[in-house]
């Protein structure tokens, strides 16, 4: 009896303690929510405005650090309330149907509905005509648009003054599907659903496979690894290149502003594509002496006209750039490091598993030799235990597994990989937005 009473008392004490902690957390989050509301309501109203200037706003400019923290706190609070309000069975069903939202948004993107609404509010009949669909599709297009309005991705405008039919207009979100938007995400949205969606459907098969079956979910769906599959078709490769350009641009402003680039003499962008990051750095920091872009020969061949042609988009800084071709998998083709170098690998390692990543890191370490230089690994790093509610980091982790057999690594995992390959992690720079810069030095 004494043991039973003690057990009950301990249980009650634990329950009371848990209740007190929950209420304290709720009180703190409520206070954060009240403060955040005063700041965020104007931002929400801005997104609901319909002037052309506001619709075409460049959203790549990062918010101030304090406001970023406030927004993330608000997001956590609202998400927590939402999950508490929805019964668990309903929440489970809702999660299982989230793919419908992706496909609906993708359909509107492919049909160019955001471009159509750029000319003003459109009826379903006008959207059908714009997309050159059969007139019999007017009903389903109307239903599609009403669904997107319910998701607050498009908005409903006043009815057509002649026919009385409902009309639809852009929001700040749908406007980013416009081809003329300064931060258009149209290529990325379409690539994710058109290519990655089917591959992700093979996740279960990849997880259930035997230990000797190393095929990725992507290979199971398409028969080749992702890079080889794109390389087979020029149109596929072009779409993928555009999608990656969009993805990199989303976090590029904070990457430019939140890390001290001018402490280095030369920036070497490894697997840097056509050199968009190198150009942005040279443009942002005139005092930066030089930069180099290293990538596969066919990529560098495509980069040269952009830098060397007088009409190329990067020609303004062509005297401070060096274009180098090779493969980071081939030790001998990697460039020699110079004193003061910073070798940057942005969103590269998440495509590779640990063994492959260690092989690349060892190659980099060997080519750095005795040079006093720095390695910068830029990834969408999950931050367990921190105010990190960007769920896209965690979904990206599983997406990288499905597409490449890769992963998004925590700072602790990066420290272990770097230590095993001849580097020492000096600091993890948490940027505003998706990325974290892991700064390491050779040892």
Tab-separated table of C-alpha atoms in Angstrom:
chain	number	residue	atom	x	y	z
A	1	UNK	CA	0.000	0.000	0.000
A	2	UNK	CA	2.806	2.414	0.873
A	3	UNK	CA	4.493	1.750	-2.484
A	4	UNK	CA	1.186	2.203	-4.298
A	5	UNK	CA	0.480	5.481	-2.501
A	6	UNK	CA	4.003	6.678	-3.255
A	7	UNK	CA	3.571	5.783	-6.914
A	8	UNK	CA	0.267	7.650	-7.102
A	9	UNK	CA	1.762	10.661	-5.332
A	10	UNK	CA	4.737	10.694	-7.695
A	11	UNK	CA	2.397	10.423	-10.672
A	12	UNK	CA	0.292	13.322	-9.419
A	13	UNK	CA	3.413	15.392	-8.755
A	14	UNK	CA	4.697	14.731	-12.263
A	15	UNK	CA	1.322	15.630	-13.774
A	16	UNK	CA	1.199	18.894	-11.815
A	17	UNK	CA	4.781	19.720	-12.819
A	18	UNK	CA	4.015	19.013	-16.474
A	19	UNK	CA	0.863	21.160	-16.286
A	20	UNK	CA	2.774	24.076	-14.733
A	21	UNK	CA	5.510	23.863	-17.379
A	22	UNK	CA	2.920	23.716	-20.160
A	23	UNK	CA	1.063	26.749	-18.825
A	24	UNK	CA	4.304	28.690	-18.376
A	25	UNK	CA	5.321	27.879	-21.940
A	26	UNK	CA	1.860	28.895	-23.142
A	27	UNK	CA	2.098	32.213	-21.269
A	28	UNK	CA	5.504	32.982	-22.771
A	29	UNK	CA	4.331	32.044	-26.266
A	30	UNK	CA	1.205	34.174	-25.809
A	31	UNK	CA	3.364	37.179	-24.938
A	32	UNK	CA	5.566	36.528	-27.967
A	33	UNK	CA	2.441	36.188	-30.094
A	34	UNK	CA	1.048	39.529	-28.956
A	35	UNK	CA	4.296	41.314	-29.741
A	36	UNK	CA	4.672	39.473	-33.025
A	37	UNK	CA	1.119	40.275	-34.079
A	38	UNK	CA	1.808	43.996	-33.872
A	39	UNK	CA	4.781	43.549	-36.188
A	40	UNK	CA	3.454	40.861	-38.501
A	41	UNK	CA	-0.045	42.131	-39.214
A	42	UNK	CA	1.330	44.901	-41.475
A	43	UNK	CA	3.397	42.260	-43.312
A	44	UNK	CA	0.328	40.055	-43.775
A	45	UNK	CA	-1.682	43.000	-45.042
A	46	UNK	CA	1.128	43.811	-47.451
A	47	UNK	CA	0.903	40.315	-48.916
A	48	UNK	CA	-2.838	40.752	-49.434
A	49	UNK	CA	-2.422	43.984	-51.387
A	50	UNK	CA	-2.876	43.832	-55.134
A	51	UNK	CA	-0.871	46.731	-56.571
A	52	UNK	CA	1.623	45.771	-59.238
A	53	UNK	CA	4.559	47.197	-57.288
A	54	UNK	CA	3.719	45.159	-54.183
A	55	UNK	CA	3.067	41.995	-56.194
A	56	UNK	CA	6.510	42.231	-57.800
A	57	UNK	CA	8.369	42.889	-54.575
A	58	UNK	CA	11.794	41.231	-54.302
A	59	UNK	CA	11.309	38.875	-51.341
A	60	UNK	CA	14.936	37.746	-51.319
A	61	UNK	CA	15.915	40.583	-48.969
A	62	UNK	CA	16.190	38.980	-45.493
A	63	UNK	CA	14.279	40.328	-42.526
A	64	UNK	CA	16.235	41.883	-39.624
A	65	UNK	CA	17.576	39.272	-37.213
A	66	UNK	CA	15.264	40.244	-34.344
A	67	UNK	CA	12.240	40.102	-36.640
A	68	UNK	CA	13.302	36.714	-38.016
A	69	UNK	CA	13.370	35.355	-34.445
A	70	UNK	CA	9.979	36.921	-33.756
A	71	UNK	CA	8.467	35.450	-36.916
A	72	UNK	CA	9.765	31.982	-36.044
A	73	UNK	CA	8.352	32.270	-32.518
A	74	UNK	CA	4.991	33.355	-33.920
A	75	UNK	CA	5.060	30.458	-36.386
A	76	UNK	CA	5.703	27.971	-33.572
A	77	UNK	CA	2.896	29.450	-31.479
A	78	UNK	CA	0.306	29.398	-34.269
A	79	UNK	CA	1.339	25.922	-35.387
A	80	UNK	CA	1.031	24.647	-31.825
A	81	UNK	CA	-2.445	26.151	-31.401
A	82	UNK	CA	-3.545	24.768	-34.753
A	83	UNK	CA	-2.381	21.265	-33.906
A	84	UNK	CA	-4.122	21.458	-30.512
A	85	UNK	CA	-7.393	22.557	-32.116
A	86	UNK	CA	-7.533	19.857	-34.798
A	87	UNK	CA	-8.531	16.373	-33.544
A	88	UNK	CA	-5.694	13.871	-34.134
A	89	UNK	CA	-7.644	11.721	-36.663
A	90	UNK	CA	-8.461	14.830	-38.711
A	91	UNK	CA	-4.846	15.978	-38.511
A	92	UNK	CA	-3.631	12.558	-39.701
A	93	UNK	CA	-5.965	12.635	-42.707
A	94	UNK	CA	-4.981	16.249	-43.449
A	95	UNK	CA	-1.293	15.310	-43.547
A	96	UNK	CA	-2.006	12.383	-45.877
A	97	UNK	CA	-3.664	14.701	-48.417
A	98	UNK	CA	-1.097	17.512	-48.442
A	99	UNK	CA	0.068	16.272	-51.856
A	100	UNK	CA	-3.187	17.627	-53.305
A	101	UNK	CA	-2.106	21.170	-52.446
A	102	UNK	CA	1.245	20.723	-54.209
A	103	UNK	CA	-0.373	19.330	-57.339
A	104	UNK	CA	-3.067	22.020	-57.421
A	105	UNK	CA	-0.453	24.791	-57.153
A	106	UNK	CA	1.711	23.053	-59.766
A	107	UNK	CA	-1.251	22.799	-62.150
A	108	UNK	CA	-1.933	26.522	-61.864
A	109	UNK	CA	1.764	27.203	-62.472
A	110	UNK	CA	2.019	25.023	-65.579
A	111	UNK	CA	-1.131	26.563	-67.035
A	112	UNK	CA	0.225	30.078	-66.453
A	113	UNK	CA	-2.677	31.302	-64.352
A	114	UNK	CA	-0.463	33.692	-62.352
A	115	UNK	CA	0.706	35.276	-65.621
A	116	UNK	CA	-2.914	35.576	-66.743
A	117	UNK	CA	-3.941	37.270	-63.492
A	118	UNK	CA	-1.048	39.710	-63.899
A	119	UNK	CA	-3.305	41.453	-66.454
A	120	UNK	CA	-6.101	41.804	-63.903
A	121	UNK	CA	-8.769	39.587	-62.293
A	122	UNK	CA	-9.799	36.643	-64.461
A	123	UNK	CA	-12.915	34.473	-64.675
A	124	UNK	CA	-12.572	30.718	-65.073
A	125	UNK	CA	-13.628	31.110	-68.710
A	126	UNK	CA	-10.849	33.638	-69.311
A	127	UNK	CA	-8.289	31.354	-67.658
A	128	UNK	CA	-9.438	28.471	-69.864
A	129	UNK	CA	-8.982	30.671	-72.915
A	130	UNK	CA	-5.560	31.883	-71.745
A	131	UNK	CA	-4.323	28.309	-71.216
A	132	UNK	CA	-5.920	27.156	-74.509
A	133	UNK	CA	-7.951	24.474	-72.781
A	134	UNK	CA	-11.227	23.004	-74.109
A	135	UNK	CA	-14.215	25.092	-73.040
A	136	UNK	CA	-15.571	22.024	-71.226
A	137	UNK	CA	-12.788	22.504	-68.633
A	138	UNK	CA	-14.293	25.751	-67.308
A	139	UNK	CA	-16.012	23.998	-64.389
A	140	UNK	CA	-12.918	22.170	-63.151
A	141	UNK	CA	-10.770	25.290	-63.551
A	142	UNK	CA	-13.290	27.220	-61.452
A	143	UNK	CA	-13.110	24.505	-58.780
A	144	UNK	CA	-9.296	24.497	-58.927
A	145	UNK	CA	-9.165	28.249	-58.398
A	146	UNK	CA	-11.675	28.142	-55.548
A	147	UNK	CA	-9.492	25.535	-53.876
A	148	UNK	CA	-6.407	27.712	-54.280
A	149	UNK	CA	-8.364	30.664	-52.862
A	150	UNK	CA	-9.275	28.543	-49.829
A	151	UNK	CA	-5.557	27.821	-49.392
A	152	UNK	CA	-4.901	31.586	-49.621
A	153	UNK	CA	-2.600	31.055	-52.602
A	154	UNK	CA	-4.853	33.055	-54.953
A	155	UNK	CA	-7.658	35.450	-53.970
A	156	UNK	CA	-11.202	36.084	-55.153
A	157	UNK	CA	-11.913	39.469	-56.730
A	158	UNK	CA	-15.223	41.198	-57.410
A	159	UNK	CA	-17.480	39.378	-59.906
A	160	UNK	CA	-17.267	40.146	-63.604
A	161	UNK	CA	-19.410	43.285	-64.138
A	162	UNK	CA	-20.956	41.853	-67.314
A	163	UNK	CA	-21.448	38.132	-66.664
A	164	UNK	CA	-21.499	38.152	-62.876
A	165	UNK	CA	-19.079	35.225	-62.873
A	166	UNK	CA	-16.517	34.950	-60.034
A	167	UNK	CA	-13.090	36.383	-60.813
A	168	UNK	CA	-9.728	35.439	-59.377
A	169	UNK	CA	-6.623	37.520	-58.752
A	170	UNK	CA	-3.047	37.014	-57.621
A	171	UNK	CA	-1.746	37.202	-54.082
A	172	UNK	CA	1.863	37.856	-53.107
A	173	UNK	CA	2.340	34.062	-53.077
A	174	UNK	CA	0.811	33.272	-56.473
A	175	UNK	CA	2.647	36.223	-58.000
A	176	UNK	CA	5.922	34.381	-57.428
A	177	UNK	CA	4.756	31.990	-60.179
A	178	UNK	CA	4.849	34.846	-62.678
A	179	UNK	CA	7.686	34.606	-65.168
A	180	UNK	CA	8.476	38.305	-64.760
A	181	UNK	CA	8.681	38.211	-60.946
A	182	UNK	CA	12.132	39.196	-59.571
A	183	UNK	CA	12.054	36.180	-57.235
A	184	UNK	CA	9.976	33.831	-59.370
A	185	UNK	CA	9.899	30.264	-58.037
A	186	UNK	CA	8.032	28.868	-61.034
A	187	UNK	CA	10.894	26.587	-62.272
A	188	UNK	CA	11.462	25.180	-58.777
A	189	UNK	CA	7.761	24.547	-58.075
A	190	UNK	CA	7.357	22.750	-61.385
A	191	UNK	CA	10.528	20.693	-60.974
A	192	UNK	CA	9.524	19.571	-57.488
A	193	UNK	CA	6.154	18.215	-58.601
A	194	UNK	CA	6.972	17.199	-62.165
A	195	UNK	CA	10.148	15.262	-61.302
A	196	UNK	CA	10.684	14.859	-57.556
A	197	UNK	CA	7.087	14.008	-56.582
A	198	UNK	CA	7.068	10.630	-58.353
A	199	UNK	CA	10.524	9.738	-57.040
A	200	UNK	CA	9.530	10.571	-53.463
A	201	UNK	CA	6.693	8.094	-53.839
A	202	UNK	CA	9.367	5.365	-53.853
A	203	UNK	CA	10.600	6.336	-50.361
A	204	UNK	CA	8.959	3.346	-48.684
A	205	UNK	CA	10.535	0.906	-51.155
A	206	UNK	CA	13.965	2.472	-50.580
A	207	UNK	CA	13.587	2.236	-46.793
A	208	UNK	CA	12.382	-1.373	-46.921
A	209	UNK	CA	15.144	-2.533	-49.281
A	210	UNK	CA	17.752	-5.018	-48.128
A	211	UNK	CA	21.166	-3.871	-46.863
A	212	UNK	CA	22.852	-4.641	-50.216
A	213	UNK	CA	20.269	-2.706	-52.248
A	214	UNK	CA	21.668	0.823	-52.481
A	215	UNK	CA	19.293	2.123	-55.142
A	216	UNK	CA	17.783	5.478	-54.293
A	217	UNK	CA	14.070	6.196	-54.557
A	218	UNK	CA	14.854	8.285	-57.649
A	219	UNK	CA	16.717	5.422	-59.334
A	220	UNK	CA	13.827	3.079	-58.577
A	221	UNK	CA	11.426	5.460	-60.311
A	222	UNK	CA	13.507	6.568	-63.292
A	223	UNK	CA	16.143	3.863	-63.754
A	224	UNK	CA	19.142	6.229	-63.450
A	225	UNK	CA	20.634	8.442	-60.768
A	226	UNK	CA	19.280	11.978	-60.793
A	227	UNK	CA	22.264	13.694	-62.408
A	228	UNK	CA	22.546	11.077	-65.189
A	229	UNK	CA	18.793	11.234	-65.832
A	230	UNK	CA	18.885	15.007	-66.302
A	231	UNK	CA	21.968	14.805	-68.507
A	232	UNK	CA	20.106	12.518	-70.934
A	233	UNK	CA	17.783	15.293	-72.073
A	234	UNK	CA	18.598	18.964	-72.699
A	235	UNK	CA	15.123	20.133	-71.648
A	236	UNK	CA	15.318	18.210	-68.360
A	237	UNK	CA	18.778	19.612	-67.663
A	238	UNK	CA	17.630	23.159	-68.424
A	239	UNK	CA	14.642	22.844	-66.074
A	240	UNK	CA	16.858	21.429	-63.325
A	241	UNK	CA	19.445	24.218	-63.758
A	242	UNK	CA	16.707	26.852	-63.564
A	243	UNK	CA	15.190	25.205	-60.473
A	244	UNK	CA	18.551	25.145	-58.689
A	245	UNK	CA	19.206	28.772	-59.612
A	246	UNK	CA	15.885	29.695	-58.003
A	247	UNK	CA	16.622	27.617	-54.882
A	248	UNK	CA	20.049	29.169	-54.404
A	249	UNK	CA	18.649	32.668	-54.903
A	250	UNK	CA	16.124	32.191	-52.082
A	251	UNK	CA	18.803	32.325	-49.397
A	252	UNK	CA	21.518	34.198	-51.246
A	253	UNK	CA	20.946	37.673	-49.785
A	254	UNK	CA	21.354	36.480	-46.202
A	255	UNK	CA	24.385	34.423	-47.290
A	256	UNK	CA	25.944	37.574	-48.762
A	257	UNK	CA	25.213	39.771	-45.749
A	258	UNK	CA	25.476	37.506	-42.701
A	259	UNK	CA	28.988	36.083	-43.179
A	260	UNK	CA	32.254	38.152	-43.114
A	261	UNK	CA	33.437	37.426	-46.673
A	262	UNK	CA	36.014	40.201	-46.812
A	263	UNK	CA	38.206	38.462	-44.235
A	264	UNK	CA	39.371	36.242	-47.120
A	265	UNK	CA	41.587	37.131	-50.095
A	266	UNK	CA	39.957	34.827	-52.652
A	267	UNK	CA	36.631	32.967	-52.715
A	268	UNK	CA	36.698	29.620	-54.535
A	269	UNK	CA	33.173	28.369	-55.241
A	270	UNK	CA	33.536	24.590	-55.629
A	271	UNK	CA	30.746	23.096	-57.766
A	272	UNK	CA	29.744	26.723	-58.278
A	273	UNK	CA	27.833	26.303	-61.544
A	274	UNK	CA	27.908	29.345	-63.797
A	275	UNK	CA	29.142	31.541	-60.937
A	276	UNK	CA	26.049	33.327	-59.630
A	277	UNK	CA	27.361	33.349	-56.045
A	278	UNK	CA	30.834	34.487	-57.109
A	279	UNK	CA	29.336	37.345	-59.116
A	280	UNK	CA	27.048	38.368	-56.250
A	281	UNK	CA	30.001	38.444	-53.838
A	282	UNK	CA	32.201	40.459	-56.198
A	283	UNK	CA	29.327	42.850	-56.798
A	284	UNK	CA	28.480	43.217	-53.111
A	285	UNK	CA	32.099	43.649	-51.981
A	286	UNK	CA	34.254	45.719	-54.373
A	287	UNK	CA	37.132	45.328	-51.887
A	288	UNK	CA	37.156	41.529	-52.366
A	289	UNK	CA	40.298	40.929	-54.488
A	290	UNK	CA	39.243	37.885	-56.492
A	291	UNK	CA	37.026	34.837	-56.854
A	292	UNK	CA	37.165	31.530	-58.713
A	293	UNK	CA	34.488	29.118	-59.901
A	294	UNK	CA	35.304	25.406	-60.109
A	295	UNK	CA	32.968	22.914	-61.775
A	296	UNK	CA	32.741	20.171	-64.386
A	297	UNK	CA	34.128	21.038	-67.848
A	298	UNK	CA	30.731	21.262	-69.564
A	299	UNK	CA	29.440	23.567	-66.809
A	300	UNK	CA	32.451	25.890	-67.064
A	301	UNK	CA	32.008	25.920	-70.852
A	302	UNK	CA	28.522	27.285	-70.229
A	303	UNK	CA	29.831	29.784	-67.681
A	304	UNK	CA	32.458	31.367	-69.932
A	305	UNK	CA	30.097	33.372	-72.164
A	306	UNK	CA	28.404	34.819	-69.080
A	307	UNK	CA	31.713	36.205	-67.816
A	308	UNK	CA	33.765	36.758	-70.956
A	309	UNK	CA	31.238	38.090	-73.447
A	310	UNK	CA	30.736	41.865	-73.343
A	311	UNK	CA	26.986	41.159	-73.287
A	312	UNK	CA	27.235	38.519	-70.567
A	313	UNK	CA	25.394	39.115	-67.274
A	314	UNK	CA	28.591	38.714	-65.228
A	315	UNK	CA	30.993	40.611	-67.496
A	316	UNK	CA	31.198	43.615	-65.129
A	317	UNK	CA	33.518	41.646	-62.821
A	318	UNK	CA	35.295	39.470	-65.377
A	319	UNK	CA	38.731	40.849	-64.436
A	320	UNK	CA	38.406	39.441	-60.892
A	321	UNK	CA	37.195	35.940	-61.771
A	322	UNK	CA	38.978	32.695	-62.646
A	323	UNK	CA	37.044	29.824	-64.241
A	324	UNK	CA	38.455	26.382	-63.424
A	325	UNK	CA	37.254	23.013	-64.707
A	326	UNK	CA	37.574	19.581	-63.148
A	327	UNK	CA	35.826	17.331	-60.644
A	328	UNK	CA	35.926	17.398	-56.871
A	329	UNK	CA	35.957	13.586	-57.076
A	330	UNK	CA	39.254	13.740	-59.003
A	331	UNK	CA	42.070	14.851	-56.715
A	332	UNK	CA	44.425	15.876	-59.515
A	333	UNK	CA	41.883	18.149	-61.215
A	334	UNK	CA	41.203	20.223	-58.090
A	335	UNK	CA	42.988	23.602	-57.989
A	336	UNK	CA	45.863	24.351	-55.630
A	337	UNK	CA	44.883	26.396	-52.595
A	338	UNK	CA	46.378	29.844	-51.989
A	339	UNK	CA	46.971	31.625	-48.706
A	340	UNK	CA	43.822	33.511	-47.747
A	341	UNK	CA	41.470	31.291	-49.772
A	342	UNK	CA	37.954	30.423	-48.663
A	343	UNK	CA	36.682	27.332	-50.460
A	344	UNK	CA	32.881	27.382	-50.507
A	345	UNK	CA	30.639	24.376	-51.095
A	346	UNK	CA	27.032	25.515	-51.122
A	347	UNK	CA	24.308	22.869	-51.017
A	348	UNK	CA	26.745	20.260	-52.356
A	349	UNK	CA	27.219	17.684	-49.624
A	350	UNK	CA	23.522	17.046	-49.018
A	351	UNK	CA	23.555	15.146	-52.332
A	352	UNK	CA	26.099	12.633	-50.981
A	353	UNK	CA	26.125	10.030	-48.232
A	354	UNK	CA	28.707	10.143	-45.435
A	355	UNK	CA	31.305	7.943	-47.129
A	356	UNK	CA	31.097	9.917	-50.386
A	357	UNK	CA	31.214	13.210	-48.486
A	358	UNK	CA	34.307	12.106	-46.587
A	359	UNK	CA	36.009	11.178	-49.855
A	360	UNK	CA	35.330	14.673	-51.228
A	361	UNK	CA	36.502	16.323	-48.008
A	362	UNK	CA	39.757	14.336	-48.039
A	363	UNK	CA	40.408	15.472	-51.616
A	364	UNK	CA	39.819	19.087	-50.606
A	365	UNK	CA	42.055	18.747	-47.573
A	366	UNK	CA	44.896	17.269	-49.622
A	367	UNK	CA	44.744	20.052	-52.227
A	368	UNK	CA	44.770	22.701	-49.517
A	369	UNK	CA	48.155	21.419	-48.385
A	370	UNK	CA	49.945	23.848	-46.081
A	371	UNK	CA	48.028	26.913	-47.276
A	372	UNK	CA	46.399	29.092	-44.618
A	373	UNK	CA	42.853	28.824	-45.920
A	374	UNK	CA	39.275	28.154	-44.871
A	375	UNK	CA	36.577	25.662	-45.813
A	376	UNK	CA	32.993	26.959	-45.814
A	377	UNK	CA	30.198	24.361	-45.967
A	378	UNK	CA	26.827	25.998	-46.635
A	379	UNK	CA	23.829	23.761	-46.013
A	380	UNK	CA	20.205	23.925	-44.822
A	381	UNK	CA	21.249	22.594	-41.408
A	382	UNK	CA	18.564	21.363	-38.992
A	383	UNK	CA	18.973	22.934	-35.562
A	384	UNK	CA	17.512	20.517	-32.975
A	385	UNK	CA	16.829	22.178	-29.649
A	386	UNK	CA	16.836	25.684	-31.146
A	387	UNK	CA	14.005	27.942	-32.268
A	388	UNK	CA	14.049	26.281	-35.668
A	389	UNK	CA	10.592	25.660	-37.070
A	390	UNK	CA	11.536	25.721	-40.745
A	391	UNK	CA	10.048	22.315	-41.469
A	392	UNK	CA	11.455	22.514	-44.997
A	393	UNK	CA	14.886	21.636	-43.523
A	394	UNK	CA	13.540	18.332	-42.274
A	395	UNK	CA	11.503	17.499	-45.362
A	396	UNK	CA	14.572	18.421	-47.432
A	397	UNK	CA	16.563	15.881	-45.431
A	398	UNK	CA	14.269	13.044	-46.506
A	399	UNK	CA	14.022	14.445	-50.031
A	400	UNK	CA	17.816	14.329	-50.350
A	401	UNK	CA	17.726	10.713	-49.169
A	402	UNK	CA	15.084	9.862	-51.767
A	403	UNK	CA	16.749	11.710	-54.642
A	404	UNK	CA	20.440	11.023	-53.991
A	405	UNK	CA	20.866	8.868	-50.896
A	406	UNK	CA	22.130	12.036	-49.184
A	407	UNK	CA	21.052	13.979	-46.092
A	408	UNK	CA	20.890	17.342	-44.338
A	409	UNK	CA	23.364	17.165	-41.444
A	410	UNK	CA	23.301	18.804	-38.030
A	411	UNK	CA	26.271	20.842	-36.827
A	412	UNK	CA	27.326	17.931	-34.599
A	413	UNK	CA	27.351	15.614	-37.603
A	414	UNK	CA	29.396	18.144	-39.562
A	415	UNK	CA	31.888	18.423	-36.738
A	416	UNK	CA	32.379	14.644	-36.798
A	417	UNK	CA	32.805	14.487	-40.589
A	418	UNK	CA	35.243	17.381	-40.638
A	419	UNK	CA	37.306	15.982	-37.765
A	420	UNK	CA	37.596	12.642	-39.564
A	421	UNK	CA	38.914	14.270	-42.761
A	422	UNK	CA	41.575	16.673	-41.490
A	423	UNK	CA	39.548	19.760	-40.604
A	424	UNK	CA	38.543	21.506	-37.402
A	425	UNK	CA	35.137	23.158	-37.147
A	426	UNK	CA	35.730	26.738	-35.948
A	427	UNK	CA	32.203	28.120	-35.965
A	428	UNK	CA	28.686	27.516	-37.258
A	429	UNK	CA	27.272	30.798	-38.586
A	430	UNK	CA	23.466	30.620	-38.403
A	431	UNK	CA	22.084	32.865	-41.146
A	432	UNK	CA	18.681	34.439	-41.485
A	433	UNK	CA	16.720	31.921	-43.517
A	434	UNK	CA	17.563	28.363	-44.523
A	435	UNK	CA	21.329	28.190	-44.408
A	436	UNK	CA	24.091	27.667	-41.870
A	437	UNK	CA	27.739	28.289	-42.790
A	438	UNK	CA	30.118	25.829	-41.155
A	439	UNK	CA	33.534	27.445	-41.081
A	440	UNK	CA	36.437	24.999	-40.777
A	441	UNK	CA	40.218	25.115	-41.020
A	442	UNK	CA	42.644	22.406	-42.170
A	443	UNK	CA	44.698	20.775	-39.407
